[in-house]
Coordinates of C-alpha atoms in Angstrom, one line a residue:
C1 CA 112.9 17.1 5.6
N2 CA 111.6 13.9 7.3
K3 CA 108.0 15.0 7.0
C4 CA 108.5 15.7 3.3
L5 CA 110.1 12.3 2.8
I6 CA 107.3 10.5 4.7
T7 CA 104.6 12.5 2.8
R8 CA 106.2 11.6 -0.6
V9 CA 106.5 7.9 0.3
Y10 CA 103.1 7.3 1.9
V11 CA 100.9 9.8 0.0
F12 CA 102.3 10.1 -3.5
D13 CA 104.7 7.2 -4.3
Y14 CA 103.7 4.4 -1.9
G15 CA 104.8 1.0 -3.2
M16 CA 106.7 2.6 -6.2
Y17 CA 110.4 3.2 -6.7
S18 CA 111.3 6.7 -7.7
A19 CA 114.7 8.4 -8.1
D20 CA 114.8 11.6 -6.0
F21 CA 116.9 13.6 -3.6
T22 CA 117.2 10.8 -1.1
G23 CA 120.2 9.2 -2.9
P24 CA 122.6 12.1 -2.4
M25 CA 121.2 12.6 1.1
M26 CA 122.0 9.0 2.0
V27 CA 125.6 9.5 0.9
I28 CA 125.9 12.9 2.8
T29 CA 124.5 11.2 5.9
Q30 CA 127.2 8.6 5.8
K31 CA 129.9 11.3 5.4
I32 CA 128.6 13.5 8.2
T33 CA 128.2 10.7 10.7
S34 CA 131.6 9.2 9.8
L35 CA 133.3 12.6 10.2
A36 CA 131.6 13.2 13.5
F37 CA 132.8 9.9 15.0
E38 CA 136.3 10.3 13.5
I39 CA 136.6 13.8 15.1
H40 CA 135.2 12.4 18.4
D41 CA 137.9 9.6 18.4
G42 CA 140.7 12.0 17.5
L43 CA 139.9 14.9 20.0
T44 CA 138.3 13.1 23.0
K45 CA 140.0 9.7 23.2
Q46 CA 143.4 8.4 24.0
E47 CA 145.4 6.1 21.7
G48 CA 144.9 3.1 24.0
Q49 CA 141.1 3.5 23.8
L50 CA 141.0 3.1 20.0
T51 CA 141.1 0.1 17.7
P52 CA 143.8 0.0 15.0
S53 CA 141.3 1.1 12.3
Q54 CA 140.0 3.9 14.6
K55 CA 143.5 5.2 15.1
Y56 CA 144.0 5.4 11.4
L57 CA 140.7 7.2 10.9
A58 CA 140.9 9.5 13.9
I59 CA 141.0 13.2 13.1
R60 CA 143.3 15.2 15.4
R61 CA 142.4 18.7 14.0
M62 CA 139.0 20.3 13.4
P63 CA 138.5 20.6 9.6
T64 CA 138.1 24.0 8.1
L65 CA 134.8 25.0 6.5
L66 CA 136.3 24.6 3.0
E67 CA 137.7 21.1 3.8
Y68 CA 134.3 20.1 5.3
L69 CA 132.3 21.2 2.2
S70 CA 134.9 19.7 -0.1
Y71 CA 134.6 16.4 1.6
N72 CA 130.8 16.3 1.7
C73 CA 130.0 17.9 -1.7
N74 CA 132.8 16.9 -4.1
F75 CA 131.5 16.3 -7.6
M76 CA 132.9 12.7 -7.7
G77 CA 130.6 11.2 -5.1
I78 CA 127.7 13.6 -4.5
L79 CA 125.2 11.6 -6.5
A80 CA 125.9 7.9 -5.9
G81 CA 128.9 7.9 -3.7
P82 CA 130.6 5.7 -2.6
T83 CA 131.4 7.2 0.7
C84 CA 135.0 7.4 2.0
S85 CA 136.9 8.4 5.1
Y86 CA 137.9 12.0 5.6
N87 CA 141.6 11.1 6.0
D88 CA 141.6 9.1 2.7
Y89 CA 139.9 12.0 0.9
M90 CA 142.4 14.6 2.3
A91 CA 145.3 12.3 1.4
F92 CA 144.0 12.3 -2.2
I93 CA 143.5 16.1 -2.2
E94 CA 147.0 16.8 -0.8
G95 CA 148.6 14.1 -3.0
T96 CA 150.2 12.2 -0.1
C97 CA 148.4 8.9 -1.0
Y98 CA 150.7 8.3 -4.0
Q99 CA 153.9 6.7 -2.8
P100 CA 156.5 5.3 -5.3
H101 CA 157.1 1.6 -5.0
H102 CA 160.6 0.4 -5.7
Q103 CA 160.9 -3.0 -7.3
E104 CA 163.6 -5.5 -6.6
N105 CA 165.7 -7.2 -9.2
A106 CA 166.7 -10.9 -9.3
N107 CA 169.4 -10.3 -6.7
G108 CA 166.9 -8.9 -4.2
K109 CA 168.2 -5.3 -4.6
E110 CA 166.0 -2.3 -5.4
N111 CA 166.5 -1.2 -8.9
G112 CA 165.1 2.3 -8.3
K113 CA 162.2 1.7 -10.7
Y114 CA 158.5 1.4 -9.9
K115 CA 155.3 0.9 -11.7
Q116 CA 153.2 4.0 -11.7
S117 CA 150.4 4.2 -14.2
E118 CA 147.2 6.1 -14.6
P119 CA 144.1 4.1 -13.8
S120 CA 142.3 2.7 -16.8
S121 CA 138.5 2.8 -16.8
K122 CA 138.1 0.6 -19.9
V123 CA 137.3 -2.5 -17.9
Q124 CA 134.9 -0.6 -15.6
L125 CA 133.1 1.0 -18.6
C126 CA 132.7 -2.3 -20.3
T127 CA 131.3 -3.7 -17.1
C128 CA 128.9 -0.8 -16.9
A129 CA 127.7 -1.4 -20.5
I130 CA 127.2 -5.1 -20.0
S131 CA 125.4 -4.6 -16.7
L132 CA 123.1 -1.9 -18.2
G133 CA 122.3 -4.1 -21.2
I134 CA 121.5 -7.1 -19.1
Y135 CA 119.3 -5.1 -16.8
L136 CA 117.3 -3.4 -19.6
S137 CA 116.9 -6.7 -21.3
L138 CA 115.7 -8.8 -18.4
C139 CA 114.1 -6.4 -15.9
T140 CA 110.8 -6.4 -17.9
L141 CA 111.0 -10.2 -18.6
L142 CA 111.5 -11.2 -15.0
P143 CA 109.8 -8.8 -12.7
V144 CA 109.9 -9.6 -9.0
E145 CA 106.2 -8.6 -8.7
H146 CA 105.2 -11.6 -10.8
S147 CA 106.3 -13.9 -7.9
I148 CA 103.2 -12.9 -5.9
N149 CA 100.8 -13.1 -8.8
D150 CA 97.9 -15.3 -7.8
G151 CA 97.8 -17.2 -11.0
F152 CA 101.6 -17.8 -10.9
V153 CA 101.5 -19.0 -7.3
S154 CA 98.6 -21.3 -7.8
S155 CA 99.8 -22.9 -11.1
T156 CA 103.5 -23.1 -10.6
P157 CA 105.3 -25.8 -8.5
F158 CA 107.2 -24.5 -5.5
H159 CA 110.6 -25.4 -6.8
L160 CA 109.9 -23.4 -10.0
Q161 CA 108.8 -20.5 -7.9
V162 CA 112.2 -20.6 -6.1
I163 CA 114.1 -20.7 -9.4
Y164 CA 112.0 -17.8 -10.8
L165 CA 112.7 -15.7 -7.7
Y166 CA 116.4 -16.3 -8.0
L167 CA 116.4 -15.4 -11.7
A168 CA 114.3 -12.2 -11.0
M169 CA 116.8 -11.1 -8.3
L170 CA 119.7 -12.0 -10.6
A171 CA 118.2 -9.8 -13.3
L172 CA 117.8 -6.9 -10.8
R173 CA 121.3 -6.8 -9.5
P174 CA 123.0 -5.4 -12.7
K175 CA 121.3 -2.1 -12.0
Y176 CA 123.4 -1.7 -8.9
Y177 CA 126.5 -3.1 -10.7
F178 CA 126.1 -0.3 -13.3
V179 CA 125.8 2.5 -10.8
W180 CA 128.5 1.5 -8.4
T181 CA 131.0 0.5 -11.1
L182 CA 130.4 3.8 -12.9
A183 CA 131.0 5.7 -9.7
D184 CA 134.2 3.8 -9.1
A185 CA 135.3 4.6 -12.6
I186 CA 134.6 8.3 -12.1
N187 CA 136.6 8.5 -8.9
N188 CA 139.5 6.6 -10.4
A189 CA 139.5 8.9 -13.5
A190 CA 139.8 11.8 -11.1
G191 CA 142.8 10.1 -9.4
F192 CA 140.9 9.0 -6.3
G193 CA 141.0 5.3 -5.2
F194 CA 144.7 4.5 -5.1
N195 CA 145.2 1.7 -2.6
G196 CA 148.9 0.9 -2.7
Y197 CA 150.5 -1.8 -4.8
N198 CA 150.2 -5.6 -5.4
K199 CA 153.1 -7.9 -4.7
D200 CA 154.2 -7.7 -8.3
G201 CA 154.4 -3.9 -8.1
S202 CA 151.3 -3.1 -10.0
P203 CA 149.1 -0.3 -8.6
R204 CA 145.7 -1.0 -7.0
W205 CA 142.8 1.3 -7.5
D206 CA 140.1 -0.3 -5.3
L207 CA 140.3 1.9 -2.2
I208 CA 136.6 2.9 -2.5
S209 CA 135.3 0.2 -4.7
N210 CA 131.8 -0.7 -3.7
L211 CA 131.3 -4.3 -4.9
R212 CA 133.0 -7.4 -6.1
I213 CA 130.7 -9.0 -8.7
L214 CA 132.1 -12.5 -8.9
D215 CA 132.3 -12.8 -5.1
I216 CA 128.7 -11.7 -4.9
E217 CA 127.4 -14.1 -7.5
F218 CA 129.4 -17.1 -6.2
A219 CA 129.0 -16.3 -2.5
T220 CA 128.9 -19.4 -0.3
S221 CA 127.6 -17.7 2.8
F222 CA 125.3 -14.9 3.8
K223 CA 128.2 -13.0 5.3
M224 CA 130.3 -13.3 2.2
F225 CA 127.5 -11.9 0.1
L226 CA 127.1 -8.9 2.4
D227 CA 130.8 -8.3 2.7
N228 CA 131.1 -7.8 -1.1
W229 CA 127.8 -5.9 -1.7
N230 CA 127.8 -2.1 -1.1
I231 CA 131.2 -2.5 0.6
Q232 CA 131.7 1.2 1.7
T233 CA 128.2 1.2 3.3
A234 CA 129.1 -2.0 5.1
L235 CA 132.3 -0.4 6.4
W236 CA 130.3 2.7 7.5
L237 CA 127.9 0.6 9.4
K238 CA 130.7 -1.4 11.0
R239 CA 132.6 1.8 12.1
V240 CA 129.7 3.9 13.4
C241 CA 127.5 1.1 14.9
Y242 CA 128.8 -2.5 15.1
E243 CA 132.1 -1.6 16.7
R244 CA 130.5 0.9 19.1
C245 CA 127.2 -0.7 20.2
R246 CA 127.6 -2.7 23.4
I247 CA 124.2 -4.4 23.4
N248 CA 123.4 -6.8 20.5
P249 CA 125.5 -4.9 17.8
M250 CA 124.3 -7.1 15.0
A251 CA 120.6 -6.3 15.5
A252 CA 121.4 -2.6 16.0
T253 CA 123.4 -2.6 12.8
F254 CA 120.6 -4.1 10.7
L255 CA 118.1 -1.7 12.2
L256 CA 120.4 1.3 11.5
S257 CA 120.7 0.1 7.9
A258 CA 116.9 -0.1 7.5
M259 CA 116.5 3.4 8.9
W260 CA 119.3 4.8 6.6
H261 CA 117.6 3.3 3.5
G262 CA 114.3 5.1 4.2
V263 CA 110.8 4.7 5.6
Y264 CA 109.3 2.0 3.3
P265 CA 108.1 -1.0 5.4
G266 CA 109.7 -3.4 3.0
Y267 CA 113.2 -2.2 4.1
Y268 CA 112.4 -3.1 7.7
L269 CA 111.0 -6.5 6.8
T270 CA 114.2 -7.2 4.8
F271 CA 116.6 -6.2 7.6
L272 CA 114.7 -7.9 10.3
T273 CA 114.7 -11.1 8.3
G274 CA 118.4 -10.5 7.7
I275 CA 119.0 -10.7 11.5
A276 CA 117.4 -14.2 11.6
M277 CA 119.3 -15.3 8.4
T278 CA 122.7 -14.1 9.9
M279 CA 122.1 -15.9 13.2
A280 CA 121.1 -19.1 11.4
A281 CA 124.1 -18.9 9.0
R282 CA 126.5 -18.5 11.9
A283 CA 125.0 -21.5 13.6
V284 CA 125.2 -23.7 10.4
R285 CA 128.8 -22.6 9.8
H286 CA 129.8 -23.2 13.4
N287 CA 128.2 -26.6 13.7
I288 CA 127.9 -28.2 10.3
R289 CA 130.9 -26.9 8.3
P290 CA 133.6 -28.9 10.3
Y291 CA 132.1 -32.1 9.0
F292 CA 132.8 -31.2 5.4
Q293 CA 136.5 -30.2 5.8
G294 CA 137.9 -33.7 5.6
S295 CA 138.5 -33.9 1.9
D296 CA 138.4 -31.7 -1.2
S297 CA 135.3 -33.5 -2.6
H298 CA 133.4 -32.9 0.7
K299 CA 134.5 -29.2 0.5
R300 CA 133.2 -28.9 -3.0
I301 CA 129.9 -30.5 -2.0
Y302 CA 129.6 -28.1 0.9
D303 CA 130.4 -25.1 -1.3
V304 CA 127.7 -26.1 -3.8
M305 CA 125.1 -26.6 -1.1
T306 CA 126.0 -23.3 0.7
W307 CA 126.0 -21.4 -2.6
A308 CA 122.5 -22.6 -3.5
G309 CA 121.3 -21.9 0.1
T310 CA 122.9 -18.5 0.1
Q311 CA 121.3 -17.4 -3.2
V312 CA 117.8 -18.6 -2.1
A313 CA 118.2 -17.0 1.3
I314 CA 119.3 -13.7 -0.2
S315 CA 116.4 -13.7 -2.7
Y316 CA 113.9 -14.5 0.0
T317 CA 115.3 -11.8 2.3
V318 CA 115.5 -9.1 -0.3
A319 CA 112.1 -9.6 -1.9
P320 CA 110.3 -7.1 0.5
F321 CA 113.1 -4.6 -0.2
V322 CA 112.0 -4.6 -3.9
L323 CA 108.3 -4.9 -3.2
L324 CA 108.5 -2.0 -0.7
A325 CA 104.9 -2.0 0.6
V326 CA 103.5 -4.1 3.5
G327 CA 100.8 -5.9 1.6
P328 CA 102.9 -7.3 -1.3
S329 CA 105.7 -8.2 1.1
L330 CA 103.6 -10.2 3.5
K331 CA 101.8 -11.8 0.5
F332 CA 105.1 -13.0 -0.8
Y333 CA 106.1 -14.5 2.6
R334 CA 102.7 -16.2 2.9
S335 CA 103.1 -17.7 -0.6
W336 CA 106.3 -19.3 0.8
Y337 CA 104.6 -20.2 4.1
Y338 CA 107.3 -18.2 6.0
C339 CA 109.4 -21.4 5.5
L340 CA 112.8 -19.7 5.8
H341 CA 111.7 -17.8 8.8
L342 CA 110.7 -21.0 10.5
L343 CA 113.8 -22.8 9.3
C344 CA 116.0 -20.1 10.8
L345 CA 114.2 -20.3 14.1
L346 CA 114.6 -24.0 14.2
V347 CA 118.3 -23.8 13.3
V348 CA 119.0 -21.2 15.9
L349 CA 117.3 -23.2 18.6
A350 CA 118.8 -26.5 17.6
L351 CA 122.3 -25.3 16.8
P352 CA 123.3 -22.6 19.4
V353 CA 126.4 -20.5 18.8
K354 CA 128.5 -18.9 21.4
S355 CA 128.1 -15.1 21.7
R356 CA 130.9 -12.9 20.4
R357 CA 131.7 -11.7 24.0
L358 CA 132.0 -15.3 25.3
Q359 CA 134.3 -16.3 22.4
A360 CA 136.4 -13.2 23.1
K361 CA 136.5 -14.1 26.8
E362 CA 137.6 -17.7 26.0
Q363 CA 140.3 -16.4 23.7
Q364 CA 141.6 -14.1 26.4
D365 CA 141.5 -16.9 28.9
G366 CA 143.4 -19.1 26.5
L367 CA 146.0 -16.3 26.0
K368 CA 146.3 -16.0 29.8
D369 CA 146.8 -19.8 30.1
N370 CA 149.4 -19.7 27.4
Q371 CA 151.2 -16.8 29.1
A372 CA 151.1 -18.7 32.5
D373 CA 152.6 -21.8 30.9
H374 CA 155.2 -19.6 29.2
N375 CA 156.1 -17.9 32.5
S376 CA 156.2 -21.3 34.3
T377 CA 158.6 -22.6 31.6
D378 CA 160.8 -19.5 32.0
N379 CA 160.9 -20.0 35.8
N380 CA 161.9 -23.6 35.4
C381 CA 164.6 -22.6 33.0
N382 CA 165.9 -19.9 35.3
Q383 CA 166.0 -22.4 38.2
K384 CA 167.9 -24.9 36.1
E385 CA 170.4 -22.1 35.1
K386 CA 170.9 -21.2 38.7
A387 CA 171.4 -24.8 39.7
T388 CA 173.9 -25.2 36.9

């Protein structure tokens, strides 16, 4: 299968996007690996060795063949996903995910009533129609490939090149909004996606939602953008790699994401650049953000600056992902003089950030100190009680 994929990419379709069998295979890969780790956690580990999320996802019984095939090949997510955990899927199949929610009256007593309504796909279908219309209207007017055109690069001021790249990426995203919102609507229409209730008693149907459009477009950090884009894939990467890798989990997660997407060189350039961007973003947030938290006006200024920086950084990082081939991708970075790569390197060297393990160790030491102080206080109180 890998040989066929590499042959197709490098012999027949190099540098061109094509819809093929790899989409469903990517979804099935997520499900199989998730299931493998969940079975491993449930059958080989003790409760104390698992995180709270791993305890919830752990599978204590080997699935039957029918359950396995149903989970992997159900009609709702076979083409475009999104992926889901085995326990969530089985709760949907068995009907145990729907729990009535009793509301309280003005006196604080349960009135025995609860809001239980079927999910409406009208908003999602409207979002799909708008996204598809925007994409079909703008994708030909603002192609990303135009940003590496020699005439465009030589005759256009740099700040206009930045604006064009942002607009080109903005016109490209509705394609994914359409696919993932439609997939969410299909799952909800089948009854899958129930995620409990809001505080007002209204049901939530976002269990396997794959994106939050407004949070993406108005993201003020690299992490915020990634947390709201392809949410279920981000959760999969976190569960199977980030939480389990002991050596540099962030780099390992980005590398796994590149391998999962395919064999185009542009994917690897994008995710390698993403490592540098994430490290720089952490350094900026850790060292610069505290200076802008003094007043609301300073916070707004910081939000505007970080929004603009995030959108430019995302567009710069994702360009090779769209261009796919090595030549166009490196040509794009050369036209920008690798400026954001150099800026990230400068920021990381000038504004170091403590490692995750060191921060965790300091937190543990702080907890131990607090516990010691608490014990000392208790001892003093006990001595006073005895003296009394």
